[in-house]
């Protein structure tokens, strides 16, 4: 009997349970056994197969509209050590897994690529991409699942904060999650009617100076002040931190702890506070006395109940992943493009320079960014 394993990797995103629900139902309908693998690759690396359990129709009933994941998640990275990858393969074989659906973002996709190669065709893998950052290179600008829910909730939170800004006469500096791309920042700002969005992509290649960020916010405050508004809301992309001049980053922010995949933990840094501290004396020198509140918005979005779009999207992807594997195929990323399930080869998504999955960034020549500039206090 074929046995399907399902696991999540990386940070949460709305819709994880939708993939698990649909993949389980689709596999069980084919007579397959389904094994839920909790906490990503963590238990597999430890050889803790006892933590894994069978998923039935009853076990996944109704979970598709719920946030979070019944299988939890972790950032355990099996690609760091050959022995860890070997343990993953051995654990999957011990569980009798013949097919694997992995759910995750760019790092989990990279791990899935290497796991598929290490398995040597013994176990076939289908990877379902997720990230609220929307930074995986899906064709035709198809969104990653969870992004639509995150931007809807993020825009609502910014809208509420902007009303508070108007009522109390102050500025909010919001840092939006998005390690490598500014999609969420842009959507939250435009979707809430906010006054400014600053993303890393708008700057030329190379290190970004903090002064450049501060100057953009400063001019927005001046422009609104001249129009009689002593309040506003600016959304700053977390990914700017990754592009800051290394010397400035260390002096203003300090050394950032890396996660299991070697990425700096930027979500713990309040970029708005750094900008505020540099901006306040500059404004006072010009006779402008702006009050500031800084906020980081990110973790609030990741385990929200998925919107109808993401429920439908994730269930389609989950069922599509099983159909792909049942056809005797494997080792691909499952996308929904133009209303059809489209398997993408892992190798076609690689960045030849890094060997990792390419990052999809905001297209600053595209309409979304260009037209947003006309709506901002620039």
mmCIF file of C-alpha atoms in Angstrom:
data_model
loop_
_atom_site.group_PDB
_atom_site.id
_atom_site.type_symbol
_atom_site.label_atom_id
_atom_site.label_comp_id
_atom_site.label_asym_id
_atom_site.label_seq_id
_atom_site.Cartn_x
_atom_site.Cartn_y
_atom_site.Cartn_z
ATOM 1 C CA UNK A 1 0.000 0.000 0.000
ATOM 2 C CA UNK A 2 1.400 3.455 -0.871
ATOM 3 C CA UNK A 3 2.040 5.607 2.189
ATOM 4 C CA UNK A 4 1.985 9.396 2.060
ATOM 5 C CA UNK A 5 3.953 11.465 4.579
ATOM 6 C CA UNK A 6 3.032 15.111 5.176
ATOM 7 C CA UNK A 7 5.187 17.709 6.942
ATOM 8 C CA UNK A 8 5.476 21.487 7.357
ATOM 9 C CA UNK A 9 8.722 23.448 7.481
ATOM 10 C CA UNK A 10 9.649 27.029 8.281
ATOM 11 C CA UNK A 11 7.352 29.680 9.678
ATOM 12 C CA UNK A 12 3.563 29.292 9.754
ATOM 13 C CA UNK A 13 1.257 30.708 7.077
ATOM 14 C CA UNK A 14 -2.527 30.772 6.812
ATOM 15 C CA UNK A 15 -3.676 27.688 4.895
ATOM 16 C CA UNK A 16 -1.313 24.998 6.166
ATOM 17 C CA UNK A 17 -4.267 22.989 7.443
ATOM 18 C CA UNK A 18 -6.001 23.310 4.077
ATOM 19 C CA UNK A 19 -3.138 21.491 2.327
ATOM 20 C CA UNK A 20 -3.039 18.816 5.038
ATOM 21 C CA UNK A 21 -6.821 18.328 4.834
ATOM 22 C CA UNK A 22 -6.976 18.000 1.051
ATOM 23 C CA UNK A 23 -3.828 15.885 0.679
ATOM 24 C CA UNK A 24 -5.100 13.485 3.346
ATOM 25 C CA UNK A 25 -8.574 13.166 1.822
ATOM 26 C CA UNK A 26 -7.215 12.771 -1.731
ATOM 27 C CA UNK A 27 -4.716 10.102 -0.657
ATOM 28 C CA UNK A 28 -7.207 8.183 1.496
ATOM 29 C CA UNK A 29 -9.678 8.186 -1.400
ATOM 30 C CA UNK A 30 -7.016 6.299 -3.378
ATOM 31 C CA UNK A 31 -6.612 3.741 -0.606
ATOM 32 C CA UNK A 32 -3.295 5.159 0.588
ATOM 33 C CA UNK A 33 -2.148 5.318 4.177
ATOM 34 C CA UNK A 34 -1.324 8.861 5.386
ATOM 35 C CA UNK A 35 1.257 9.653 8.053
ATOM 36 C CA UNK A 36 1.420 13.080 9.700
ATOM 37 C CA UNK A 37 4.990 14.097 10.554
ATOM 38 C CA UNK A 38 4.911 16.715 13.351
ATOM 39 C CA UNK A 39 7.413 19.563 13.668
ATOM 40 C CA UNK A 40 8.860 19.469 10.190
ATOM 41 C CA UNK A 41 12.168 17.671 9.749
ATOM 42 C CA UNK A 42 12.916 17.847 13.480
ATOM 43 C CA UNK A 43 11.594 14.409 14.495
ATOM 44 C CA UNK A 44 12.939 12.793 11.328
ATOM 45 C CA UNK A 45 16.440 14.071 12.094
ATOM 46 C CA UNK A 46 16.153 12.674 15.614
ATOM 47 C CA UNK A 47 14.834 9.339 14.351
ATOM 48 C CA UNK A 48 11.735 9.916 16.488
ATOM 49 C CA UNK A 49 9.269 8.046 14.301
ATOM 50 C CA UNK A 50 7.037 7.396 17.351
ATOM 51 C CA UNK A 51 5.977 11.055 17.224
ATOM 52 C CA UNK A 52 4.453 10.479 13.768
ATOM 53 C CA UNK A 53 0.864 9.328 13.520
ATOM 54 C CA UNK A 54 -1.711 8.237 10.975
ATOM 55 C CA UNK A 55 -4.068 10.840 9.563
ATOM 56 C CA UNK A 56 -7.644 9.778 8.849
ATOM 57 C CA UNK A 57 -10.663 11.568 7.433
ATOM 58 C CA UNK A 58 -11.875 12.210 10.972
ATOM 59 C CA UNK A 59 -8.495 13.620 12.034
ATOM 60 C CA UNK A 60 -8.560 16.344 9.357
ATOM 61 C CA UNK A 61 -12.294 17.103 9.310
ATOM 62 C CA UNK A 62 -12.921 20.858 9.493
ATOM 63 C CA UNK A 63 -9.296 21.901 9.880
ATOM 64 C CA UNK A 64 -9.154 23.566 6.466
ATOM 65 C CA UNK A 65 -10.673 26.829 7.747
ATOM 66 C CA UNK A 66 -8.445 27.006 10.836
ATOM 67 C CA UNK A 67 -5.161 28.862 11.215
ATOM 68 C CA UNK A 68 -1.966 27.255 12.468
ATOM 69 C CA UNK A 69 -1.227 23.605 11.747
ATOM 70 C CA UNK A 70 -2.241 20.346 13.370
ATOM 71 C CA UNK A 71 1.253 19.113 12.436
ATOM 72 C CA UNK A 72 2.993 22.147 13.934
ATOM 73 C CA UNK A 73 6.193 23.241 12.228
ATOM 74 C CA UNK A 74 9.894 23.850 12.828
ATOM 75 C CA UNK A 75 12.920 25.343 11.118
ATOM 76 C CA UNK A 76 15.031 22.204 11.546
ATOM 77 C CA UNK A 77 17.395 22.108 8.589
ATOM 78 C CA UNK A 78 18.474 18.660 7.361
ATOM 79 C CA UNK A 79 20.789 20.127 4.714
ATOM 80 C CA UNK A 80 23.425 21.324 7.170
ATOM 81 C CA UNK A 81 24.935 17.909 7.846
ATOM 82 C CA UNK A 82 25.033 14.826 5.586
ATOM 83 C CA UNK A 83 24.289 12.646 8.618
ATOM 84 C CA UNK A 84 21.082 14.613 9.317
ATOM 85 C CA UNK A 85 19.867 14.094 5.765
ATOM 86 C CA UNK A 86 20.708 10.402 6.061
ATOM 87 C CA UNK A 87 18.621 10.212 9.235
ATOM 88 C CA UNK A 88 15.702 11.892 7.450
ATOM 89 C CA UNK A 89 15.838 9.295 4.685
ATOM 90 C CA UNK A 90 16.158 6.449 7.192
ATOM 91 C CA UNK A 91 13.215 7.723 9.259
ATOM 92 C CA UNK A 92 10.987 8.034 6.206
ATOM 93 C CA UNK A 93 11.884 4.495 5.163
ATOM 94 C CA UNK A 94 11.192 3.224 8.684
ATOM 95 C CA UNK A 95 7.737 4.810 8.488
ATOM 96 C CA UNK A 96 7.166 3.096 5.160
ATOM 97 C CA UNK A 97 6.699 6.430 3.409
ATOM 98 C CA UNK A 98 6.667 6.050 -0.358
ATOM 99 C CA UNK A 99 5.500 9.591 -1.162
ATOM 100 C CA UNK A 100 6.096 12.873 0.655
ATOM 101 C CA UNK A 101 4.226 16.177 0.567
ATOM 102 C CA UNK A 102 6.375 18.905 2.113
ATOM 103 C CA UNK A 103 4.849 22.315 2.782
ATOM 104 C CA UNK A 104 7.048 25.361 3.221
ATOM 105 C CA UNK A 105 8.775 28.418 1.861
ATOM 106 C CA UNK A 106 12.060 28.966 0.057
ATOM 107 C CA UNK A 107 14.241 27.286 2.691
ATOM 108 C CA UNK A 108 11.924 24.281 2.985
ATOM 109 C CA UNK A 109 11.783 24.039 -0.806
ATOM 110 C CA UNK A 110 15.580 23.990 -0.896
ATOM 111 C CA UNK A 111 15.595 21.251 1.766
ATOM 112 C CA UNK A 112 13.019 19.302 -0.254
ATOM 113 C CA UNK A 113 15.201 19.575 -3.371
ATOM 114 C CA UNK A 114 18.155 18.076 -1.528
ATOM 115 C CA UNK A 115 15.999 15.457 0.224
ATOM 116 C CA UNK A 116 14.626 14.289 -3.121
ATOM 117 C CA UNK A 117 18.166 13.899 -4.467
ATOM 118 C CA UNK A 118 19.315 12.059 -1.332
ATOM 119 C CA UNK A 119 16.388 9.652 -1.593
ATOM 120 C CA UNK A 120 17.576 8.526 -5.007
ATOM 121 C CA UNK A 121 14.087 7.939 -6.367
ATOM 122 C CA UNK A 122 13.049 5.606 -3.557
ATOM 123 C CA UNK A 123 10.622 8.217 -2.221
ATOM 124 C CA UNK A 124 8.960 10.782 -4.472
ATOM 125 C CA UNK A 125 8.455 14.333 -3.219
ATOM 126 C CA UNK A 126 5.902 17.026 -4.038
ATOM 127 C CA UNK A 127 6.530 20.409 -2.426
ATOM 128 C CA UNK A 128 3.675 22.859 -1.822
ATOM 129 C CA UNK A 129 5.024 26.420 -1.542
ATOM 130 C CA UNK A 130 3.851 28.699 1.251
ATOM 131 C CA UNK A 131 4.984 31.998 2.626
ATOM 132 C CA UNK A 132 3.250 35.219 3.587
ATOM 133 C CA UNK A 133 6.267 36.965 2.003
ATOM 134 C CA UNK A 134 5.088 35.982 -1.529
ATOM 135 C CA UNK A 135 8.735 35.666 -2.552
ATOM 136 C CA UNK A 136 8.816 32.309 -4.365
ATOM 137 C CA UNK A 137 9.186 32.576 -8.166
ATOM 138 C CA UNK A 138 5.803 31.153 -9.214
ATOM 139 C CA UNK A 139 4.846 31.725 -12.885
ATOM 140 C CA UNK A 140 2.511 34.523 -13.968
ATOM 141 C CA UNK A 141 2.940 36.207 -10.580
ATOM 142 C CA UNK A 142 0.748 33.575 -8.912
ATOM 143 C CA UNK A 143 0.715 34.305 -5.160
ATOM 144 C CA UNK A 144 2.122 31.960 -2.574
ATOM 145 C CA UNK A 145 -0.575 30.628 -0.301
ATOM 146 C CA UNK A 146 -1.091 32.570 2.908
ATOM 147 C CA UNK A 147 -0.152 35.863 1.267
ATOM 148 C CA UNK A 148 -3.725 36.901 0.470
ATOM 149 C CA UNK A 149 -4.827 36.321 4.067
ATOM 150 C CA UNK A 150 -1.763 38.066 5.485
ATOM 151 C CA UNK A 151 -2.103 41.151 3.330
ATOM 152 C CA UNK A 152 -5.836 41.403 4.099
ATOM 153 C CA UNK A 153 -5.279 41.248 7.861
ATOM 154 C CA UNK A 154 -2.118 43.371 7.686
ATOM 155 C CA UNK A 155 -3.948 46.076 5.743
ATOM 156 C CA UNK A 156 -6.797 46.020 8.274
ATOM 157 C CA UNK A 157 -4.353 46.449 11.166
ATOM 158 C CA UNK A 158 -2.650 49.350 9.382
ATOM 159 C CA UNK A 159 -6.033 50.926 8.628
ATOM 160 C CA UNK A 160 -6.919 50.816 12.323
ATOM 161 C CA UNK A 161 -3.550 52.279 13.292
ATOM 162 C CA UNK A 162 -3.959 55.057 10.730
ATOM 163 C CA UNK A 163 -7.300 56.032 12.274
ATOM 164 C CA UNK A 164 -5.536 56.141 15.639
ATOM 165 C CA UNK A 165 -2.796 58.295 14.102
ATOM 166 C CA UNK A 166 -5.370 60.772 12.799
ATOM 167 C CA UNK A 167 -7.281 60.822 16.086
ATOM 168 C CA UNK A 168 -4.222 61.377 18.255
ATOM 169 C CA UNK A 169 -2.094 63.456 15.871
ATOM 170 C CA UNK A 170 0.988 61.294 15.558
ATOM 171 C CA UNK A 171 2.898 59.084 13.136
ATOM 172 C CA UNK A 172 3.069 55.300 13.114
ATOM 173 C CA UNK A 173 6.200 53.654 11.745
ATOM 174 C CA UNK A 174 5.230 50.058 10.997
ATOM 175 C CA UNK A 175 7.799 47.395 10.095
ATOM 176 C CA UNK A 176 6.190 44.679 7.962
ATOM 177 C CA UNK A 177 7.495 41.118 7.816
ATOM 178 C CA UNK A 178 9.237 40.054 4.621
ATOM 179 C CA UNK A 179 12.833 38.908 4.846
ATOM 180 C CA UNK A 180 13.788 39.258 1.202
ATOM 181 C CA UNK A 181 10.949 41.023 -0.619
ATOM 182 C CA UNK A 182 8.571 43.938 -0.096
ATOM 183 C CA UNK A 183 5.323 42.412 -1.420
ATOM 184 C CA UNK A 184 3.603 42.365 1.967
ATOM 185 C CA UNK A 185 4.785 45.886 2.827
ATOM 186 C CA UNK A 186 3.403 47.270 -0.421
ATOM 187 C CA UNK A 187 0.065 45.471 -0.121
ATOM 188 C CA UNK A 188 -0.427 46.497 3.509
ATOM 189 C CA UNK A 189 0.335 50.139 2.740
ATOM 190 C CA UNK A 190 -1.786 50.501 -0.380
ATOM 191 C CA UNK A 191 -4.584 48.314 0.983
ATOM 192 C CA UNK A 192 -4.906 50.483 4.096
ATOM 193 C CA UNK A 193 -4.542 53.890 2.443
ATOM 194 C CA UNK A 194 -1.297 54.435 4.332
ATOM 195 C CA UNK A 195 0.910 57.378 3.442
ATOM 196 C CA UNK A 196 4.198 55.706 2.617
ATOM 197 C CA UNK A 197 5.728 52.334 1.760
ATOM 198 C CA UNK A 198 9.504 51.914 1.729
ATOM 199 C CA UNK A 199 10.916 48.682 0.276
ATOM 200 C CA UNK A 200 14.451 47.482 -0.358
ATOM 201 C CA UNK A 201 13.796 46.896 -4.050
ATOM 202 C CA UNK A 202 13.474 50.617 -4.790
ATOM 203 C CA UNK A 203 17.161 51.192 -4.029
ATOM 204 C CA UNK A 204 20.053 50.457 -6.417
ATOM 205 C CA UNK A 205 22.032 47.247 -5.877
ATOM 206 C CA UNK A 206 24.457 47.304 -2.988
ATOM 207 C CA UNK A 207 24.235 48.409 0.643
ATOM 208 C CA UNK A 208 21.480 50.837 1.640
ATOM 209 C CA UNK A 209 22.368 53.747 3.891
ATOM 210 C CA UNK A 210 20.063 54.399 6.844
ATOM 211 C CA UNK A 211 20.119 58.064 5.916
ATOM 212 C CA UNK A 212 18.350 57.230 2.661
ATOM 213 C CA UNK A 213 15.478 55.573 4.559
ATOM 214 C CA UNK A 214 15.264 58.396 7.093
ATOM 215 C CA UNK A 215 15.229 61.020 4.316
ATOM 216 C CA UNK A 216 12.253 59.394 2.563
ATOM 217 C CA UNK A 217 10.219 59.309 5.792
ATOM 218 C CA UNK A 218 11.321 62.840 6.672
ATOM 219 C CA UNK A 219 10.117 64.225 3.341
ATOM 220 C CA UNK A 220 6.783 62.433 3.693
ATOM 221 C CA UNK A 221 6.244 64.010 7.116
ATOM 222 C CA UNK A 222 7.186 67.440 5.743
ATOM 223 C CA UNK A 223 4.858 67.051 2.772
ATOM 224 C CA UNK A 224 1.901 66.111 4.946
ATOM 225 C CA UNK A 225 2.719 68.874 7.433
ATOM 226 C CA UNK A 226 2.555 71.440 4.621
ATOM 227 C CA UNK A 227 -0.886 70.049 3.732
ATOM 228 C CA UNK A 228 -1.991 70.581 7.345
ATOM 229 C CA UNK A 229 -1.651 66.989 8.579
ATOM 230 C CA UNK A 230 0.425 66.283 11.680
ATOM 231 C CA UNK A 231 -0.177 62.541 11.440
ATOM 232 C CA UNK A 232 0.350 59.592 9.117
ATOM 233 C CA UNK A 233 1.488 55.996 8.760
ATOM 234 C CA UNK A 234 4.571 54.665 7.005
ATOM 235 C CA UNK A 235 5.157 50.951 6.339
ATOM 236 C CA UNK A 236 8.813 49.900 6.201
ATOM 237 C CA UNK A 237 9.923 46.560 4.754
ATOM 238 C CA UNK A 238 11.782 44.266 7.137
ATOM 239 C CA UNK A 239 13.991 43.250 4.205
ATOM 240 C CA UNK A 240 15.668 46.672 4.291
ATOM 241 C CA UNK A 241 17.636 45.383 7.282
ATOM 242 C CA UNK A 242 19.197 42.717 5.071
ATOM 243 C CA UNK A 243 20.459 45.420 2.700
ATOM 244 C CA UNK A 244 21.727 47.949 5.226
ATOM 245 C CA UNK A 245 25.374 48.887 5.195
ATOM 246 C CA UNK A 246 26.954 46.188 7.431
ATOM 247 C CA UNK A 247 28.774 48.764 9.582
ATOM 248 C CA UNK A 248 25.594 50.737 10.184
ATOM 249 C CA UNK A 249 23.597 47.589 10.859
ATOM 250 C CA UNK A 250 26.042 46.505 13.532
ATOM 251 C CA UNK A 251 26.300 49.942 15.158
ATOM 252 C CA UNK A 252 22.577 50.758 15.136
ATOM 253 C CA UNK A 253 21.027 47.301 15.486
ATOM 254 C CA UNK A 254 23.775 45.001 16.759
ATOM 255 C CA UNK A 255 24.599 41.463 15.659
ATOM 256 C CA UNK A 256 21.554 39.472 14.579
ATOM 257 C CA UNK A 257 21.294 35.850 15.645
ATOM 258 C CA UNK A 258 20.941 33.470 12.656
ATOM 259 C CA UNK A 259 18.156 30.915 12.384
ATOM 260 C CA UNK A 260 18.663 27.255 11.494
ATOM 261 C CA UNK A 261 18.980 28.120 7.813
ATOM 262 C CA UNK A 262 21.591 30.815 8.420
ATOM 263 C CA UNK A 263 19.211 33.733 7.887
ATOM 264 C CA UNK A 264 19.468 36.663 10.346
ATOM 265 C CA UNK A 265 16.450 36.951 12.676
ATOM 266 C CA UNK A 266 15.329 40.308 11.304
ATOM 267 C CA UNK A 267 11.757 39.894 12.541
ATOM 268 C CA UNK A 268 13.007 40.707 16.043
ATOM 269 C CA UNK A 269 14.337 44.154 15.029
ATOM 270 C CA UNK A 270 12.139 47.259 15.185
ATOM 271 C CA UNK A 271 13.330 49.120 12.098
ATOM 272 C CA UNK A 272 10.798 51.870 12.814
ATOM 273 C CA UNK A 273 12.459 52.588 16.149
ATOM 274 C CA UNK A 274 15.881 52.862 14.494
ATOM 275 C CA UNK A 275 14.446 55.314 11.941
ATOM 276 C CA UNK A 276 12.579 57.247 14.658
ATOM 277 C CA UNK A 277 15.701 57.783 16.752
ATOM 278 C CA UNK A 278 17.587 59.216 13.775
ATOM 279 C CA UNK A 279 14.618 61.195 12.464
ATOM 280 C CA UNK A 280 13.434 62.971 15.617
ATOM 281 C CA UNK A 281 16.383 65.381 15.995
ATOM 282 C CA UNK A 282 16.289 66.191 12.276
ATOM 283 C CA UNK A 283 12.631 67.154 12.473
ATOM 284 C CA UNK A 284 13.124 69.223 15.622
ATOM 285 C CA UNK A 285 15.890 71.163 13.864
ATOM 286 C CA UNK A 286 13.268 72.120 11.269
ATOM 287 C CA UNK A 287 10.694 73.084 13.858
ATOM 288 C CA UNK A 288 8.588 69.940 13.368
ATOM 289 C CA UNK A 289 7.570 68.134 16.550
ATOM 290 C CA UNK A 290 6.171 64.807 15.385
ATOM 291 C CA UNK A 291 5.159 62.110 17.835
ATOM 292 C CA UNK A 292 5.943 58.522 16.890
ATOM 293 C CA UNK A 293 4.675 55.046 17.704
ATOM 294 C CA UNK A 294 6.566 52.092 16.234
ATOM 295 C CA UNK A 295 5.072 48.668 15.567
ATOM 296 C CA UNK A 296 6.232 45.385 14.049
ATOM 297 C CA UNK A 297 3.509 43.482 12.184
ATOM 298 C CA UNK A 298 4.256 39.921 11.190
ATOM 299 C CA UNK A 299 3.631 37.246 13.775
ATOM 300 C CA UNK A 300 0.015 38.417 14.070
ATOM 301 C CA UNK A 301 -0.552 37.343 10.453
ATOM 302 C CA UNK A 302 1.019 33.904 10.239
ATOM 303 C CA UNK A 303 -1.570 31.807 12.088
ATOM 304 C CA UNK A 304 -4.706 33.745 11.170
ATOM 305 C CA UNK A 305 -7.677 31.770 9.898
ATOM 306 C CA UNK A 306 -7.268 31.660 6.102
ATOM 307 C CA UNK A 307 -9.548 33.772 3.924
ATOM 308 C CA UNK A 308 -11.823 31.992 1.429
ATOM 309 C CA UNK A 309 -9.234 32.473 -1.329
ATOM 310 C CA UNK A 310 -6.532 30.680 0.653
ATOM 311 C CA UNK A 311 -8.887 27.887 1.782
ATOM 312 C CA UNK A 312 -9.782 27.122 -1.828
ATOM 313 C CA UNK A 313 -6.202 27.654 -3.009
ATOM 314 C CA UNK A 314 -4.578 25.366 -0.443
ATOM 315 C CA UNK A 315 -7.092 22.568 -0.817
ATOM 316 C CA UNK A 316 -6.565 22.656 -4.587
ATOM 317 C CA UNK A 317 -2.792 22.497 -4.091
ATOM 318 C CA UNK A 318 -3.026 19.656 -1.558
ATOM 319 C CA UNK A 319 -5.221 17.513 -3.773
ATOM 320 C CA UNK A 320 -3.094 18.438 -6.794
ATOM 321 C CA UNK A 321 0.080 17.314 -5.042
ATOM 322 C CA UNK A 322 -1.404 13.858 -4.410
ATOM 323 C CA UNK A 323 -2.669 13.591 -7.978
ATOM 324 C CA UNK A 324 0.831 14.470 -9.214
ATOM 325 C CA UNK A 325 2.424 11.780 -7.036
ATOM 326 C CA UNK A 326 -0.255 9.218 -7.937
ATOM 327 C CA UNK A 327 0.640 9.684 -11.614
ATOM 328 C CA UNK A 328 4.067 8.263 -10.834
ATOM 329 C CA UNK A 329 5.791 11.644 -10.856
ATOM 330 C CA UNK A 330 7.826 13.402 -8.190
ATOM 331 C CA UNK A 331 10.490 15.868 -7.168
ATOM 332 C CA UNK A 332 8.642 19.039 -8.129
ATOM 333 C CA UNK A 333 7.008 22.071 -6.636
ATOM 334 C CA UNK A 334 3.222 22.183 -7.069
ATOM 335 C CA UNK A 335 1.758 25.464 -8.325
ATOM 336 C CA UNK A 336 -1.653 26.604 -9.510
ATOM 337 C CA UNK A 337 -1.241 28.676 -12.660
ATOM 338 C CA UNK A 338 -4.075 29.837 -14.921
ATOM 339 C CA UNK A 339 -6.468 27.532 -13.094
ATOM 340 C CA UNK A 340 -4.359 24.415 -13.672
ATOM 341 C CA UNK A 341 -1.991 22.434 -11.458
ATOM 342 C CA UNK A 342 1.508 23.024 -12.783
ATOM 343 C CA UNK A 343 4.448 20.990 -11.437
ATOM 344 C CA UNK A 344 7.680 22.998 -11.495
ATOM 345 C CA UNK A 345 11.026 21.235 -11.535
ATOM 346 C CA UNK A 346 13.188 22.062 -8.544
ATOM 347 C CA UNK A 347 16.194 22.665 -10.786
ATOM 348 C CA UNK A 348 14.281 25.300 -12.750
ATOM 349 C CA UNK A 349 13.751 27.320 -9.569
ATOM 350 C CA UNK A 350 17.374 27.342 -8.468
ATOM 351 C CA UNK A 351 19.502 30.443 -8.395
ATOM 352 C CA UNK A 352 22.722 29.252 -10.091
ATOM 353 C CA UNK A 353 24.750 31.576 -7.875
ATOM 354 C CA UNK A 354 23.450 30.333 -4.517
ATOM 355 C CA UNK A 355 22.057 26.894 -5.317
ATOM 356 C CA UNK A 356 18.904 27.907 -3.423
ATOM 357 C CA UNK A 357 15.434 28.686 -4.706
ATOM 358 C CA UNK A 358 15.321 32.091 -6.447
ATOM 359 C CA UNK A 359 13.697 34.993 -4.619
ATOM 360 C CA UNK A 360 10.806 36.834 -6.280
ATOM 361 C CA UNK A 361 11.077 40.511 -5.439
ATOM 362 C CA UNK A 362 8.762 43.445 -6.108
ATOM 363 C CA UNK A 363 9.050 44.507 -9.740
ATOM 364 C CA UNK A 364 9.768 48.230 -9.480
ATOM 365 C CA UNK A 365 9.017 48.588 -13.191
ATOM 366 C CA UNK A 366 5.599 47.004 -12.735
ATOM 367 C CA UNK A 367 2.261 48.752 -12.317
ATOM 368 C CA UNK A 368 1.777 47.801 -8.659
ATOM 369 C CA UNK A 369 4.861 49.695 -7.552
ATOM 370 C CA UNK A 370 4.758 52.524 -10.086
ATOM 371 C CA UNK A 371 1.129 53.391 -9.415
ATOM 372 C CA UNK A 372 1.608 53.104 -5.665
ATOM 373 C CA UNK A 373 4.122 55.930 -5.828
ATOM 374 C CA UNK A 374 1.374 58.265 -7.024
ATOM 375 C CA UNK A 375 -0.669 57.333 -3.946
ATOM 376 C CA UNK A 376 2.135 57.923 -1.436
ATOM 377 C CA UNK A 377 3.335 61.091 0.295
ATOM 378 C CA UNK A 378 6.498 61.112 -1.790
#
